Coordinates of C-alpha atoms and ligand atoms in Angstrom, one line a residue:
X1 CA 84.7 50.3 105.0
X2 CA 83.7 52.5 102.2
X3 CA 84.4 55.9 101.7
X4 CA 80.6 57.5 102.4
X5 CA 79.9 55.4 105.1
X6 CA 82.4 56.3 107.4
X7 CA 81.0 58.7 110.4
X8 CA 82.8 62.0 111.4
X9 CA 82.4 63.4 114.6
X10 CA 83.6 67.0 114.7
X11 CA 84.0 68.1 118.3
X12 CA 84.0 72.0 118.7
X13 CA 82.4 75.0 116.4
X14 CA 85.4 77.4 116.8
X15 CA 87.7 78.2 113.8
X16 CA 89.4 75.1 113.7
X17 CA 86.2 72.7 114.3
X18 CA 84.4 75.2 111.5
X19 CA 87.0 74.9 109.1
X20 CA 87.8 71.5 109.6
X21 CA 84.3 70.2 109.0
X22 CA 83.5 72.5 105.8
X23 CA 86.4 70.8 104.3
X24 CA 85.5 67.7 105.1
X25 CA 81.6 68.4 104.0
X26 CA 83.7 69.6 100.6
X27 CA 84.9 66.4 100.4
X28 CA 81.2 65.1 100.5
X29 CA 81.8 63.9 104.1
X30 CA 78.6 63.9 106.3
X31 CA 79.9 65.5 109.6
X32 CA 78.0 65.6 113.2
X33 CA 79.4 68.7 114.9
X34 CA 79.1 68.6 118.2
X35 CA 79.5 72.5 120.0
X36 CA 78.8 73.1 123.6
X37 CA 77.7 76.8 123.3
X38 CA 74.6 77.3 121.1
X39 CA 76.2 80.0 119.3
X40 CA 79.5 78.2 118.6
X41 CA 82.7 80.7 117.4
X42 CA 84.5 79.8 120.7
X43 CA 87.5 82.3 121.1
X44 CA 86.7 84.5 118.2
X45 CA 83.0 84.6 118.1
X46 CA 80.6 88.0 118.8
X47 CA 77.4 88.6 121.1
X48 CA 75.0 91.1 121.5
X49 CA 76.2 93.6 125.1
X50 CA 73.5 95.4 126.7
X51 CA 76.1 97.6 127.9
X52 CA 77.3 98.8 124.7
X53 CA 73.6 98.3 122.9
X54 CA 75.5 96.7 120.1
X55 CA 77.1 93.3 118.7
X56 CA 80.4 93.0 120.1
X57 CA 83.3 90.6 119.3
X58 CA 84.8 89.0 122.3
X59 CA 88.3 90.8 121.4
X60 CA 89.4 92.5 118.3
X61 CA 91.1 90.2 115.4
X62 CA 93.4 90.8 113.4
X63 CA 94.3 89.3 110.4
X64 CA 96.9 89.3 107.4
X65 CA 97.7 88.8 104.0
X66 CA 99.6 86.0 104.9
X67 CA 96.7 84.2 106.4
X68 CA 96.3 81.8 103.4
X69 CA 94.2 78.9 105.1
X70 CA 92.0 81.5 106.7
X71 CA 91.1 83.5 103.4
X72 CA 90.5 80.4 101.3
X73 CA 88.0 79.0 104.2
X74 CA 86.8 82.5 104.1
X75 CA 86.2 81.6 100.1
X76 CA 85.0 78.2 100.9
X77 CA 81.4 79.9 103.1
X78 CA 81.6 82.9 100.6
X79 CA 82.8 85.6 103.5
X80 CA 85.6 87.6 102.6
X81 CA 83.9 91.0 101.9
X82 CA 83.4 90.5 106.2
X83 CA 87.1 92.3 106.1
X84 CA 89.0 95.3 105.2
X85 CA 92.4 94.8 104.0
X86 CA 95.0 97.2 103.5
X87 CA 96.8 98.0 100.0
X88 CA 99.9 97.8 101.5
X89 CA 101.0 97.7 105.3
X90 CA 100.8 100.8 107.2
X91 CA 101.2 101.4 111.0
X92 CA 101.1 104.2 113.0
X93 CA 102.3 104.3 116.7
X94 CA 101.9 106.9 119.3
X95 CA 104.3 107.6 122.1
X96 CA 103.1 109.4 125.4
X97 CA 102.6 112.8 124.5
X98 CA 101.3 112.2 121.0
X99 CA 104.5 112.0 118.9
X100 CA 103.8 109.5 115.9
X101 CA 106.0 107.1 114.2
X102 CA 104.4 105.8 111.1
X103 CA 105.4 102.7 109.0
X104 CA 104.3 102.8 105.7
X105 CA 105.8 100.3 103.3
X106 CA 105.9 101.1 99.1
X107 CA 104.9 98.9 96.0
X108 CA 107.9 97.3 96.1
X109 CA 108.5 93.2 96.3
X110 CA 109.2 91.9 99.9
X111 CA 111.1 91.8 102.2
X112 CA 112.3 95.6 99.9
X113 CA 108.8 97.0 100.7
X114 CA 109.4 96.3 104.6
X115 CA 113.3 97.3 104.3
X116 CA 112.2 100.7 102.2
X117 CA 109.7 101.2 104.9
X118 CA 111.5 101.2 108.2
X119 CA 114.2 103.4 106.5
X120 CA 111.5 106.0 105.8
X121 CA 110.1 105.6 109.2
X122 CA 109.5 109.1 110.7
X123 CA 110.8 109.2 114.2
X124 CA 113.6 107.0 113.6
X125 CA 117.1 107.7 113.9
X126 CA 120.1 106.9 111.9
X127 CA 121.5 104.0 114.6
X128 CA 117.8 102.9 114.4
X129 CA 118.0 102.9 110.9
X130 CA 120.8 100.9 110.9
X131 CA 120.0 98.3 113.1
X132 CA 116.3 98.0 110.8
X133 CA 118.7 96.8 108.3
X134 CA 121.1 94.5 110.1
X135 CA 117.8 92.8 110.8
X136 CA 116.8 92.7 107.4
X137 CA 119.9 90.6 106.5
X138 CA 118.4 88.7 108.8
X139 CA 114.9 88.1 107.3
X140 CA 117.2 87.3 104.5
X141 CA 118.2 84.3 106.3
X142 CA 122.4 85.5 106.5
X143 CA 123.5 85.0 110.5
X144 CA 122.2 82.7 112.8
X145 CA 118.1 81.7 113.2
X146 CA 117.2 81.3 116.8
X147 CA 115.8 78.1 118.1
X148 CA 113.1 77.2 120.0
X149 CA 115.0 77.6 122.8
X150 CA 116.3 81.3 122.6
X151 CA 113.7 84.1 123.7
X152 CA 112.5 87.3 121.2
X153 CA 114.3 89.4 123.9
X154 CA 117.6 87.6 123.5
X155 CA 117.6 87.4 119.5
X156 CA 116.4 90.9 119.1
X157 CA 119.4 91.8 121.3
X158 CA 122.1 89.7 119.4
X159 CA 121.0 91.5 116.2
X160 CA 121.6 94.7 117.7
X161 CA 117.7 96.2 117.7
X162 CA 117.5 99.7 119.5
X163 CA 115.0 100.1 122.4
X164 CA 113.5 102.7 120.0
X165 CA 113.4 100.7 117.3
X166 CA 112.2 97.6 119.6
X167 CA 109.6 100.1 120.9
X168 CA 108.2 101.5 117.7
X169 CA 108.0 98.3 115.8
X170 CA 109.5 94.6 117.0
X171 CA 108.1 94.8 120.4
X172 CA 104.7 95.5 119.7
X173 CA 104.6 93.0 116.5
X174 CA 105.8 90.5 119.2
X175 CA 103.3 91.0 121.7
X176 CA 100.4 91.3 119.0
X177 CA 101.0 88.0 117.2
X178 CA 102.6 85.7 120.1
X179 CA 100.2 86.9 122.8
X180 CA 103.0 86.9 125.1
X181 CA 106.2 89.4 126.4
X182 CA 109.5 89.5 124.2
X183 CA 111.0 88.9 127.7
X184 CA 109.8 84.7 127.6
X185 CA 108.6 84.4 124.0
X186 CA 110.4 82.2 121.1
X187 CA 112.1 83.8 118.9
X188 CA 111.5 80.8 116.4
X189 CA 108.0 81.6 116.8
X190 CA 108.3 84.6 116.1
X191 CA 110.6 84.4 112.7
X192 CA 107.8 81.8 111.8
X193 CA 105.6 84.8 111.5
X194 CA 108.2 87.3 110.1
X195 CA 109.0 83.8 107.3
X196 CA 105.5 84.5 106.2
X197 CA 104.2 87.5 106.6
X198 CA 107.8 89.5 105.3
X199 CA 109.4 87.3 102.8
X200 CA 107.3 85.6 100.8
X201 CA 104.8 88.8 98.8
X202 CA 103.9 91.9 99.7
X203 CA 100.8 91.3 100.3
X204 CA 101.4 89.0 102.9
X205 CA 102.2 91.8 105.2
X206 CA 99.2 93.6 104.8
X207 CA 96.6 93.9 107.5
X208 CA 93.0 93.0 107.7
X209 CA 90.4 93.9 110.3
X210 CA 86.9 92.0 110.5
X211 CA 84.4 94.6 109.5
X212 CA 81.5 92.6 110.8
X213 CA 80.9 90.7 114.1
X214 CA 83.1 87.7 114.2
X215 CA 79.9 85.5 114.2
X216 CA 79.0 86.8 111.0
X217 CA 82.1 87.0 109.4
X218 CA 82.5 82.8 109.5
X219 CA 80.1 81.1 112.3
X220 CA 76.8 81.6 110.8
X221 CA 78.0 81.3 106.9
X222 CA 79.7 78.1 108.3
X223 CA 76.7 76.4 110.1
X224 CA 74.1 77.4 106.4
X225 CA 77.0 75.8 104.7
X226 CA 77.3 72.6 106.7
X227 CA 73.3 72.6 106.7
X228 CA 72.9 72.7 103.3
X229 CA 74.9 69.6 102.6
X230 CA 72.9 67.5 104.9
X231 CA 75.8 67.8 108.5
X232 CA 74.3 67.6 111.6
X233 CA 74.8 70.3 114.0
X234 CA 74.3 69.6 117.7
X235 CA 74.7 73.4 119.4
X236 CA 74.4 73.4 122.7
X237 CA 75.7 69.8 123.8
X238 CA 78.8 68.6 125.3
X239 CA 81.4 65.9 125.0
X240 CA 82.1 64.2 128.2
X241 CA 84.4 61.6 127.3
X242 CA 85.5 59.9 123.5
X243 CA 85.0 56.5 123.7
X244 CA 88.3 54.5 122.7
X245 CA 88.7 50.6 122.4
X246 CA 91.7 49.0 121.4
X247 CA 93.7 52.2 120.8
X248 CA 91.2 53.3 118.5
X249 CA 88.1 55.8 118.8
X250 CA 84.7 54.5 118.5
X251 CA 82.6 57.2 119.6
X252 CA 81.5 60.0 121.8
X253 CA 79.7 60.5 125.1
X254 CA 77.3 63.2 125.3
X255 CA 76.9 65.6 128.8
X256 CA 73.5 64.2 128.3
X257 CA 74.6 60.4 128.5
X258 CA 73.9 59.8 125.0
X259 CA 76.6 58.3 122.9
X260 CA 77.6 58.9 119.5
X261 CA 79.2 56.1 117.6
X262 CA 81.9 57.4 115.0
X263 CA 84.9 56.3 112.6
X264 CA 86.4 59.1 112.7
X265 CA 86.4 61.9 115.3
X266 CA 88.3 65.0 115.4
X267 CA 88.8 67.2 118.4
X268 CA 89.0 71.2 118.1
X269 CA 88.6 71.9 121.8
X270 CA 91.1 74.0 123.8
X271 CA 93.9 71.8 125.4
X272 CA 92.4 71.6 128.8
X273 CA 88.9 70.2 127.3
X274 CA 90.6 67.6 125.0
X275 CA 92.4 66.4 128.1
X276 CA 89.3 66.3 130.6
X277 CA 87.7 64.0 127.4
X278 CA 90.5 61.2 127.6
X279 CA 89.3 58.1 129.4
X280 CA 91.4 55.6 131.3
X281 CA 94.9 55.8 131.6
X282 CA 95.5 58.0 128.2
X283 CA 96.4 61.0 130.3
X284 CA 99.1 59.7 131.1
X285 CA 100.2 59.0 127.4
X286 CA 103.8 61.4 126.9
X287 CA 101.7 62.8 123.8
X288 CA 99.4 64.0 126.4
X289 CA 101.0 64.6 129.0
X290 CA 103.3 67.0 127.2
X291 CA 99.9 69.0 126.4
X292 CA 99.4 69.4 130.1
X293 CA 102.3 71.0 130.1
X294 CA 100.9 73.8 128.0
X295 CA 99.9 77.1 129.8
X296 CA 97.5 79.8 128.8
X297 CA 98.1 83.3 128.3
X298 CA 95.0 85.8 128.6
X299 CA 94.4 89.1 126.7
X300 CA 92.0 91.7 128.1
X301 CA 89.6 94.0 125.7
X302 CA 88.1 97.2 126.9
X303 CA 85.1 98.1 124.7
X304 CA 84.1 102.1 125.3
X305 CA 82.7 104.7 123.5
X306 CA 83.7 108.4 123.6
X307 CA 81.9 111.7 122.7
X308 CA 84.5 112.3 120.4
X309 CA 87.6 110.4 118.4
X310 CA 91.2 110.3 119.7
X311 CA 92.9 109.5 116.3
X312 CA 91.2 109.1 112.5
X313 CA 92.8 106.1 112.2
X314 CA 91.1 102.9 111.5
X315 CA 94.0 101.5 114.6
X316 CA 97.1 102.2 116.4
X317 CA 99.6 101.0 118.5
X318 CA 100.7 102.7 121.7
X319 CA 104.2 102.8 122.2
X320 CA 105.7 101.5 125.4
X321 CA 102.5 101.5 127.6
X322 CA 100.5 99.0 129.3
X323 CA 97.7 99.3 126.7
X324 CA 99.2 97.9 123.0
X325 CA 96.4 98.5 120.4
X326 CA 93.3 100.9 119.9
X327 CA 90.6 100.8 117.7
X328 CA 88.5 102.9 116.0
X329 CA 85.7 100.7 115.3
X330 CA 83.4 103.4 114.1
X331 CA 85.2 103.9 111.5
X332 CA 86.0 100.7 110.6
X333 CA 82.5 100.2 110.1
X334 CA 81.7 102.7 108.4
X335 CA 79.4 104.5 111.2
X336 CA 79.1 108.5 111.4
X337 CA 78.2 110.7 114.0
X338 CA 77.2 110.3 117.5
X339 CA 79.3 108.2 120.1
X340 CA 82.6 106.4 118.5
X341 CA 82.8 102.8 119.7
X342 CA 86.2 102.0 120.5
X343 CA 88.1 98.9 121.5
X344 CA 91.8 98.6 123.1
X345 CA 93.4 95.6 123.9
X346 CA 95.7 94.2 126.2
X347 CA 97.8 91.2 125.2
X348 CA 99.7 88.8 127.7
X349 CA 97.4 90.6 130.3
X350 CA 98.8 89.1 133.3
X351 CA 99.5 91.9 135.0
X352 CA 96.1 93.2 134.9
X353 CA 93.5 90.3 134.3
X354 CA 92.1 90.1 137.8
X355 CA 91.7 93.8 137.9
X356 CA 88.1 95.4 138.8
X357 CA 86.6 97.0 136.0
X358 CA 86.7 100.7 137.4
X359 CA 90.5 99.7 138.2
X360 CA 90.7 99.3 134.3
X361 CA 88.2 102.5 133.3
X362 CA 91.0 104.5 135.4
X363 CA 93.8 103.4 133.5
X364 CA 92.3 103.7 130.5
X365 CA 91.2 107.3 131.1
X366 CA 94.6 108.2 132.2
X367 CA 96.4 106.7 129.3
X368 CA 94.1 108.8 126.7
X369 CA 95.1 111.7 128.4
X370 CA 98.6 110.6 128.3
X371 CA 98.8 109.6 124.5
X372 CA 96.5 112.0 122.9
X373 CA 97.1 115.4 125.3
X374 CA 95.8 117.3 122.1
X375 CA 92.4 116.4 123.1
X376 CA 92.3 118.9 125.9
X377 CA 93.2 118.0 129.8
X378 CA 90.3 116.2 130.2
X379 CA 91.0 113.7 127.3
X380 CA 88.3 112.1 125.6
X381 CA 85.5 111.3 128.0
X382 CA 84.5 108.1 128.0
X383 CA 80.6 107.4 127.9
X384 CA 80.1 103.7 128.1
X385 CA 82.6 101.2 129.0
X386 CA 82.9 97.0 129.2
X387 CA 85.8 95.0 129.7
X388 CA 85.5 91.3 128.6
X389 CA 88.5 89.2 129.8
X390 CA 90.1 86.0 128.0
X391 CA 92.0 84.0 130.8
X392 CA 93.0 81.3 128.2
X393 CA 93.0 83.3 124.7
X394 CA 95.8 80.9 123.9
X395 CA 98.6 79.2 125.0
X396 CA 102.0 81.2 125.9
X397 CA 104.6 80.8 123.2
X398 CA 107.3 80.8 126.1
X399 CA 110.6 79.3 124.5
X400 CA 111.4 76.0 124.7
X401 CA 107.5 75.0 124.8
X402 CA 106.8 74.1 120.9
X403 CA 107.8 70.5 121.3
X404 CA 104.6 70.1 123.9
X405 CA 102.3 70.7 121.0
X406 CA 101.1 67.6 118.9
X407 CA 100.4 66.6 115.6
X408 CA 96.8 66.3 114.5
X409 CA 97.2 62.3 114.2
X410 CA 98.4 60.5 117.9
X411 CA 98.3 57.7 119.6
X412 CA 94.4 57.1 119.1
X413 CA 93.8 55.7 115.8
X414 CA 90.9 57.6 114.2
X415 CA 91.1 60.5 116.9
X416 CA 92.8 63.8 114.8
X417 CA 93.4 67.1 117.1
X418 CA 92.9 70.2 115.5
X419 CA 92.6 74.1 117.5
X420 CA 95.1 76.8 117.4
X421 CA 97.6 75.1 119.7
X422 CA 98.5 72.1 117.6
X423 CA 101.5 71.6 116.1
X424 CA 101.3 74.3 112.7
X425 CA 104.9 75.6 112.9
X426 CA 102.8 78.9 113.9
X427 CA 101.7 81.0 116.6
X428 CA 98.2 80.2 118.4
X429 CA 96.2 82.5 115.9
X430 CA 93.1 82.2 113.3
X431 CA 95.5 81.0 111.0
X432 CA 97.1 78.1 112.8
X433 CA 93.1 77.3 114.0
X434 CA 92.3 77.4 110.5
X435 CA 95.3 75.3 108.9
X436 CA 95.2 72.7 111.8
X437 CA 91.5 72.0 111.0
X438 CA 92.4 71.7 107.6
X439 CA 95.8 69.6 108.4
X440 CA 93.1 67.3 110.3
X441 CA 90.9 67.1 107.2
X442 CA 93.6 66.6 105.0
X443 CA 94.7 63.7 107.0
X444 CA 91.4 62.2 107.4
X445 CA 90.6 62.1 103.2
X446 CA 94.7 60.5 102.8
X447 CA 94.0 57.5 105.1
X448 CA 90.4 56.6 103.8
X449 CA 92.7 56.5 100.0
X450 CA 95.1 54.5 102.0
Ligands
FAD501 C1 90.5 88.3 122.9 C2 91.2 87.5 121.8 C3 91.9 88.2 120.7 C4 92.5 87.5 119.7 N1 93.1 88.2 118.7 C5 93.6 87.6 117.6 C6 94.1 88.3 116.5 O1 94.0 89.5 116.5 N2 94.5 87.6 115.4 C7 94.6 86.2 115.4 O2 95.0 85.7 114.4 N3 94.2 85.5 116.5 C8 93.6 86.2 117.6 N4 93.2 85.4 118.7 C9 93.3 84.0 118.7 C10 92.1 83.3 118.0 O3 90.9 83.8 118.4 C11 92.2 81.8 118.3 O4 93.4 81.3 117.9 C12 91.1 81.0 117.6 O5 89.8 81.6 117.8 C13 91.1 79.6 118.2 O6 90.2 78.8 117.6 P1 90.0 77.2 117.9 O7 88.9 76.7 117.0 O8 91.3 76.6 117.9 O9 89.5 77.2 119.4 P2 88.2 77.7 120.1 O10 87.8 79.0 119.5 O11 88.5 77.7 121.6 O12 87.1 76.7 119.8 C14 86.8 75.5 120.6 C15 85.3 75.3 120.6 O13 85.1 74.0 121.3 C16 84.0 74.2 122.1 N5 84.1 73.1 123.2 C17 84.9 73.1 124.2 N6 84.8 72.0 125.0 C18 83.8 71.3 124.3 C19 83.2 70.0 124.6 N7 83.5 69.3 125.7 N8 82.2 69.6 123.8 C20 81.8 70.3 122.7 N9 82.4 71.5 122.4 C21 83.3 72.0 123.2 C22 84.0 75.6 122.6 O14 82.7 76.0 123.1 C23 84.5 76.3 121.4 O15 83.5 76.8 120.6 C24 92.6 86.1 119.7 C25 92.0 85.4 120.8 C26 91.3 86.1 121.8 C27 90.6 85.3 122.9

């Protein structure tokens, strides 16, 4: 069969699905995406909340310099003015009481800029110090790399880390990009990230915050670009079931009952929807039956507003508390006077994802007070408040689970998986959504040359 007549099938409109079929559509591919939501974006997407009276993302993204695939799909739909980027990277954390440490790393070539940094961090002693550099031998690949098996807890002990210095920096990094506790997470996964974002340009450290809503940023410049080459987007509809014959994909059922015949189909879907679309006996495939094996970890965001600011900053972390990151979004966006718009997430929420929402305003209230006691007993009051809670923001990165994921090709000939959880040697994040929807492109436009 030719090149052009071969039919794609992309199921799912998140990052992965998105990037996936704008490469493809690059290509000169035709796609049909097929997205059950009518808005598509899936676990980074925005809405409008009457509560808040404003577009809000479903959690606050980050991003980095080192989030290569994601920038150039950014390039691809024309969309990377949607984010700010930092010159170089700068944190600050709070501790209870208001004491800041702040990490601000020079103009120097990585991993010296980080090195530099940590030794200039304010709040840091000397035995902190020197433990910041017995890890940056480390990063420099001279003792032992963990493996899959070995947790961030363990590894960050056998290099000698302080419990300030896990506090003020590791800890935090850990729960931000793994989504899950230093206490069960991989350390492999988590020098995957420091591989990337610390050792190979400065920049790559840097930070970037979406300065528009998510849906903006990449779902609707997606969709006008797969429109304007002639894809057909089906918002709104469902995949049952992929129809396989012979080991080898033929199609798709609709929710409706329709059926789609295809060549080629590629499944972004989170790991429970991929594996409530296999028919027959492929669950019980080891391929897919190691992705059962998969669990999710949530993350909660509180969205609030406040009559007045707690901290300039555009973010920052709070140190050892059940609330990790807060967000200034005003000023991220630029906004002046009135209410400031907020947002404070909660990774690995399992302690706290079934909680009531007042249950969460309390907490909340009560940790302003206790990180930013400047602002008067009362704290910042806050005005309007909504929590929106992410059961299955991505899969836990507990050790010893990479080997579940899969490859984008199995044991269905024309079926490709893509979505953050496949196997991209990275943390479930934008960028291993992104790369994996690229890997699955990639790997579609090698075996039609084959
Ligand atoms: C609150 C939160 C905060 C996060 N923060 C960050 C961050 O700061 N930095 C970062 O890098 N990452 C972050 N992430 C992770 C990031 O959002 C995800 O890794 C990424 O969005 C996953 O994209 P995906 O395309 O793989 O999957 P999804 O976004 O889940 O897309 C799957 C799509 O498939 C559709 N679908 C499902 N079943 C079917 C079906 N049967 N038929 C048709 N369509 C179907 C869904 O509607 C969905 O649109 C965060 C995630 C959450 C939830």
């Amino acid at each position: 069969m030719s090149e052009s007549t071969r039919s794609v099938i992309v199921i799912g409109g998140g990052l992965a699905g998105l990037s996936a079929a704008v490469r493809l559509a690059e290509a000169g591919r035709v796609v049909t995406l097929v997205e059950a939501t009518r808005a598509g974006g899936g676990r980074a997407r925005s809405f409008h909340d009457a509560t808040l009276d404003r577009e809000v993302d479903n959690g606050q993204h980050l991003m980095m310099g080192c989030y290569r695939e994601t920038l150039a799909f950014l390039r691809a739909i024309d969309s990377t003015d949607g984010i700010y980027f930092q010159k170089n990277l700068e944190v600050t954390m709070v501790k209870p009481g208001g004491k800041r440490l702040h990490l601000q790393c020079p103009a120097l070539p990585a991993p010296l800029h980080l090195a530099t940094g940590l030794l200039a961090m304010r709040g840091l002693g000397l035995l902190d110090k020197a433990a910041a550099l017995r890890a940056g031998l480390m990063l420099r690949g001279e003792v032992q790399r963990p493996d899959d098996n070995e947790t961030c807890d363990s590894w960050l002990r056998r290099l000698g880390q302080t419990p300030t210095l896990r506090n003020a920096f590791w800890d935090p990094l850990i729960w931000g990009t793994l989504n899950d506790d230093p206490l069960v997470s991989s350390a492999a996964m988590f020098t995957a990230v420091l591989d990337r974002a610390f050792l190979t340009s400065r920049d790559a450290s840097r930070l970037g915050v979406p300065k528009v809503p998510l849906s903006r940023l990449y779902v609707e410049q997606s969709l006008a670009y797969l429109r304007a080459r002639g894809c057909e987007l089906r918002l709104g509809e469902s995949v049952r079931a992929l129809e396989v014959v012979n080991s080898r994909v033929t199609g798709v059922t609709l929710k409706s009952g329709d059926t789609l015949a295809a060549d080629v189909v590629v499944s972004s879907v989170p790991p429970q929807a991929f594996l409530d679309m296999l028919p027959g006996t492929l669950p019980s495939h080891p391929v897919y039956q190691d992705i059962a094996r998969l669990r999710p970890s949530p993350i909660v965001n509180l969205w609030f507003s406040v009559d007045r600011a707690p901290f300039e900053d555009p973010f920052i972390g709070l140190v050892a508390g059940p609330l990790h990151w807060m967000f200034n979004r005003s000023r991220i966006e630029g906004e002046v006077g009135g209410e400031v718009m907020m947002n404070c997430t909660i990774s690995a929420a399992r302690s706290c994802v079934d909680d009531p929402p007042e249950t969460l305003q309390a907490l909340l209230q009560s940790e302003l007070q206790r990180y930013f006691p400047a602002a008067g007993p009362q704290g910042p009051k806050i005005k309007r408040f909504k929590v929106i809670k992410e059961k299955r923001a991505t899969i836990s990165h507990a050790a010893g689970t990479y080997h579940c994921r899969p490859e984008v090709t199995g044991p269905v000939r024309g079926l490709y998986m893509a979505g953050d959880w496949v196997r991209t040697g990275l943390p479930a994040t934008i960028e291993s959504a992104v790369q994996s929807g690229h890997d699955a492109a990639k790997a579609i436009l090698t075996s039609e040359r084959n």
